[in-house]
mmCIF file of C-alpha atoms in Angstrom:
data_model
loop_
_atom_site.group_PDB
_atom_site.id
_atom_site.type_symbol
_atom_site.label_atom_id
_atom_site.label_comp_id
_atom_site.label_asym_id
_atom_site.label_seq_id
_atom_site.Cartn_x
_atom_site.Cartn_y
_atom_site.Cartn_z
ATOM 1 C CA UNK V 225 -28.088 27.950 118.732
ATOM 2 C CA UNK V 226 -25.178 26.259 116.571
ATOM 3 C CA UNK V 227 -25.813 23.065 118.135
ATOM 4 C CA UNK V 228 -29.826 23.329 116.990
ATOM 5 C CA UNK V 229 -28.811 24.644 113.672
ATOM 6 C CA UNK V 230 -26.266 21.800 113.029
ATOM 7 C CA UNK V 231 -28.972 19.388 114.344
ATOM 8 C CA UNK V 232 -31.404 20.726 111.886
ATOM 9 C CA UNK V 233 -28.853 20.428 108.882
ATOM 10 C CA UNK V 234 -28.193 16.734 109.814
ATOM 11 C CA UNK V 235 -31.938 15.988 109.943
ATOM 12 C CA UNK V 236 -32.361 17.895 106.734
ATOM 13 C CA UNK V 237 -29.478 15.653 105.067
ATOM 14 C CA UNK V 238 -30.866 12.453 106.650
ATOM 15 C CA UNK V 239 -34.366 13.358 105.005
ATOM 16 C CA UNK V 240 -32.880 14.121 101.624
ATOM 17 C CA UNK V 241 -30.587 11.122 101.364
ATOM 18 C CA UNK V 242 -32.536 8.314 102.987
ATOM 19 C CA UNK V 243 -36.130 9.184 103.289
ATOM 20 C CA UNK V 244 -36.803 10.734 99.882
ATOM 21 C CA UNK V 245 -35.570 7.801 97.802
ATOM 22 C CA UNK V 246 -37.571 5.569 99.964
ATOM 23 C CA UNK V 247 -40.717 7.629 99.744
ATOM 24 C CA UNK V 248 -40.198 7.669 95.573
ATOM 25 C CA UNK V 249 -39.862 3.869 95.532
ATOM 26 C CA UNK V 250 -43.028 3.673 97.525
ATOM 27 C CA UNK V 251 -44.859 6.025 95.284
ATOM 28 C CA UNK V 252 -43.503 4.088 92.275
ATOM 29 C CA UNK V 253 -44.688 0.778 93.789
ATOM 30 C CA UNK V 254 -48.042 2.350 94.559
ATOM 31 C CA UNK V 255 -48.466 3.662 90.868
ATOM 32 C CA UNK V 256 -47.530 0.247 89.436
ATOM 33 C CA UNK V 257 -49.927 -1.636 91.980
ATOM 34 C CA UNK V 258 -52.839 0.835 90.951
ATOM 35 C CA UNK V 259 -52.140 0.076 87.083
ATOM 36 C CA UNK V 260 -52.106 -3.667 87.888
ATOM 37 C CA UNK V 261 -55.394 -3.389 90.035
ATOM 38 C CA UNK V 262 -57.085 -1.601 87.163
ATOM 39 C CA UNK V 263 -55.624 -4.172 84.446
ATOM 40 C CA UNK V 264 -57.010 -7.051 86.871
ATOM 41 C CA UNK V 265 -60.337 -5.343 87.115
ATOM 42 C CA UNK V 266 -60.622 -5.006 83.428
ATOM 43 C CA UNK V 267 -59.784 -8.786 82.926
ATOM 44 C CA UNK V 268 -62.307 -9.669 85.644
ATOM 45 C CA UNK V 269 -64.924 -7.615 83.746
ATOM 46 C CA UNK V 270 -64.394 -9.238 80.398
ATOM 47 C CA UNK V 271 -64.241 -12.596 82.004
ATOM 48 C CA UNK V 272 -67.570 -11.933 83.535
ATOM 49 C CA UNK V 273 -68.947 -10.792 80.211
ATOM 50 C CA UNK V 274 -67.622 -13.934 78.462
ATOM 51 C CA UNK V 275 -69.301 -16.166 81.240
ATOM 52 C CA UNK V 276 -72.594 -14.266 80.902
ATOM 53 C CA UNK V 277 -72.222 -14.653 77.220
ATOM 54 C CA UNK V 278 -71.851 -18.518 77.610
ATOM 55 C CA UNK V 279 -74.936 -18.516 79.904
ATOM 56 C CA UNK V 280 -77.041 -16.857 77.377
ATOM 57 C CA UNK V 281 -75.985 -19.338 74.718
ATOM 58 C CA UNK V 282 -76.505 -22.347 76.806
ATOM 59 C CA UNK V 283 -74.683 -24.339 79.591
ATOM 60 C CA UNK V 284 -71.368 -25.816 78.556
ATOM 61 C CA UNK V 285 -71.570 -24.115 75.247
ATOM 62 C CA UNK V 286 -73.986 -26.555 73.441
ATOM 63 C CA UNK V 287 -75.766 -23.925 71.623
ATOM 64 C CA UNK V 288 -72.419 -21.812 71.317
ATOM 65 C CA UNK V 289 -71.080 -24.557 69.121
ATOM 66 C CA UNK V 290 -73.603 -23.448 66.378
ATOM 67 C CA UNK V 291 -71.580 -20.338 65.967
ATOM 68 C CA UNK V 292 -69.013 -21.220 63.344
ATOM 69 C CA UNK V 293 -65.594 -19.734 63.377
ATOM 70 C CA UNK V 294 -65.183 -18.247 66.882
ATOM 71 C CA UNK V 295 -64.575 -21.587 68.684
ATOM 72 C CA UNK V 296 -61.221 -23.553 68.019
ATOM 73 C CA UNK V 297 -61.539 -26.837 66.605
ATOM 74 C CA UNK V 298 -59.332 -29.827 68.156
ATOM 75 C CA UNK V 299 -57.406 -29.653 64.755
ATOM 76 C CA UNK V 300 -56.970 -25.718 64.703
ATOM 77 C CA UNK V 301 -54.885 -25.332 68.085
ATOM 78 C CA UNK V 302 -51.690 -25.498 66.101
ATOM 79 C CA UNK V 303 -52.863 -22.561 64.030
ATOM 80 C CA UNK V 304 -53.920 -20.708 67.405
ATOM 81 C CA UNK V 305 -50.262 -21.368 68.709
ATOM 82 C CA UNK V 306 -48.917 -20.049 65.576
ATOM 83 C CA UNK V 307 -51.224 -16.950 65.731
ATOM 84 C CA UNK V 308 -49.893 -16.310 69.141
ATOM 85 C CA UNK V 309 -46.091 -16.777 68.065
ATOM 86 C CA UNK V 310 -46.612 -14.269 65.277
ATOM 87 C CA UNK V 311 -48.140 -11.792 67.638
ATOM 88 C CA UNK V 312 -45.199 -12.330 70.069
ATOM 89 C CA UNK V 313 -42.916 -11.948 67.210
ATOM 90 C CA UNK V 314 -44.218 -8.690 65.965
ATOM 91 C CA UNK V 315 -44.122 -7.253 69.471
ATOM 92 C CA UNK V 316 -40.427 -8.516 69.960
ATOM 93 C CA UNK V 317 -41.569 -10.508 72.942
ATOM 94 C CA UNK V 318 -40.304 -13.792 73.915
ATOM 95 C CA UNK V 319 -42.623 -16.531 74.581
ATOM 96 C CA UNK V 320 -43.274 -20.170 75.611
ATOM 97 C CA UNK V 321 -46.666 -21.875 75.143
ATOM 98 C CA UNK V 322 -47.592 -25.050 76.662
ATOM 99 C CA UNK V 323 -50.559 -26.963 77.300
ATOM 100 C CA UNK V 324 -51.438 -26.841 80.980
ATOM 101 C CA UNK V 325 -54.344 -28.998 81.099
ATOM 102 C CA UNK V 326 -57.552 -30.122 79.534
ATOM 103 C CA UNK V 327 -60.592 -29.158 81.922
ATOM 104 C CA UNK V 328 -62.528 -32.367 82.848
ATOM 105 C CA UNK V 329 -66.084 -30.693 83.273
ATOM 106 C CA UNK V 330 -65.933 -28.842 79.796
ATOM 107 C CA UNK V 331 -64.197 -29.106 76.217
ATOM 108 C CA UNK V 332 -61.866 -26.391 77.429
ATOM 109 C CA UNK V 333 -58.097 -26.630 77.269
ATOM 110 C CA UNK V 334 -55.810 -24.246 79.529
ATOM 111 C CA UNK V 335 -52.743 -23.043 77.779
ATOM 112 C CA UNK V 336 -49.889 -21.539 79.907
ATOM 113 C CA UNK V 337 -48.322 -18.551 78.183
ATOM 114 C CA UNK V 338 -44.939 -17.435 79.579
ATOM 115 C CA UNK V 339 -43.771 -13.897 78.255
ATOM 116 C CA UNK V 340 -40.797 -11.942 78.432
ATOM 117 C CA UNK V 341 -40.481 -8.181 77.129
ATOM 118 C CA UNK V 342 -41.134 -4.757 78.046
ATOM 119 C CA UNK V 343 -44.383 -3.691 79.944
ATOM 120 C CA UNK V 344 -45.892 -1.752 76.859
ATOM 121 C CA UNK V 345 -45.267 -4.721 74.536
ATOM 122 C CA UNK V 346 -46.791 -7.234 76.820
ATOM 123 C CA UNK V 347 -49.885 -4.997 77.415
ATOM 124 C CA UNK V 348 -50.270 -4.746 73.408
ATOM 125 C CA UNK V 349 -49.846 -8.740 73.363
ATOM 126 C CA UNK V 350 -52.791 -9.151 75.772
ATOM 127 C CA UNK V 351 -54.877 -6.899 73.850
ATOM 128 C CA UNK V 352 -54.047 -8.706 70.811
ATOM 129 C CA UNK V 353 -55.138 -12.042 72.457
ATOM 130 C CA UNK V 354 -58.349 -10.237 73.512
ATOM 131 C CA UNK V 355 -58.922 -9.344 69.991
ATOM 132 C CA UNK V 356 -58.298 -12.678 68.306
ATOM 133 C CA UNK V 357 -60.862 -14.137 65.937
ATOM 134 C CA UNK V 358 -61.293 -17.243 68.438
ATOM 135 C CA UNK V 359 -62.969 -16.963 71.854
ATOM 136 C CA UNK V 360 -59.761 -16.950 74.406
ATOM 137 C CA UNK V 361 -60.434 -16.176 77.952
ATOM 138 C CA UNK V 362 -57.512 -14.776 80.066
ATOM 139 C CA UNK V 363 -58.196 -16.721 83.244
ATOM 140 C CA UNK V 364 -55.131 -15.358 85.183
ATOM 141 C CA UNK V 365 -52.310 -13.054 84.688
ATOM 142 C CA UNK V 366 -49.231 -12.816 86.890
ATOM 143 C CA UNK V 367 -46.357 -10.066 86.407
ATOM 144 C CA UNK V 368 -42.773 -10.143 87.874
ATOM 145 C CA UNK V 369 -39.625 -8.014 87.059
ATOM 146 C CA UNK V 370 -36.332 -9.668 86.377
ATOM 147 C CA UNK V 371 -33.534 -7.403 85.487
ATOM 148 C CA UNK V 372 -34.517 -5.372 82.478
ATOM 149 C CA UNK V 373 -37.544 -7.516 81.348
ATOM 150 C CA UNK V 374 -41.131 -7.829 82.644
ATOM 151 C CA UNK V 375 -42.222 -11.457 82.861
ATOM 152 C CA UNK V 376 -45.793 -12.360 82.636
ATOM 153 C CA UNK V 377 -47.559 -15.618 82.928
ATOM 154 C CA UNK V 378 -50.954 -15.924 81.414
ATOM 155 C CA UNK V 379 -53.078 -18.854 81.721
ATOM 156 C CA UNK V 380 -55.604 -18.783 78.656
ATOM 157 C CA UNK V 381 -58.612 -20.739 78.563
ATOM 158 C CA UNK V 382 -59.784 -21.966 75.033
ATOM 159 C CA UNK V 383 -63.195 -23.468 74.500
ATOM 160 C CA UNK V 384 -62.683 -26.289 72.064
ATOM 161 C CA UNK V 385 -65.382 -27.225 69.449
ATOM 162 C CA UNK V 386 -65.929 -30.881 69.469
ATOM 163 C CA UNK V 387 -68.294 -32.640 66.696
#
């Protein structure tokens, strides 16, 4: 009886000290992945909305160019980057913006936006990008954790107005 009782106590101690922390890590990871999945689905939905908007207004934005003020003009790219920097400063986020490439099949430019800060501030930043006065499509978003900061890399597709 004592052997069975001590064996049960040893199993209980192993469960408490070894399996419980692992189970909590798995639960936290699942919660984080579910939040990211919801976020990515929302981005995908907004991207689809933007694509259908473009289609309604004409292929390659031919009719869309008639709408003044929502498409970035070539000489307004600096203004757009300054707006992004002001948004990151307001939310205490470290940011690096660079031109990834100009898309050959359209007038669009891809910006690579590397961010670092806490998760809540990064989400507010992305919401701020979505609410800019210009059309800006978040075409991809990648999160990673390094030490105390969350890192995010956004690829922003900017339709450029060319006269």
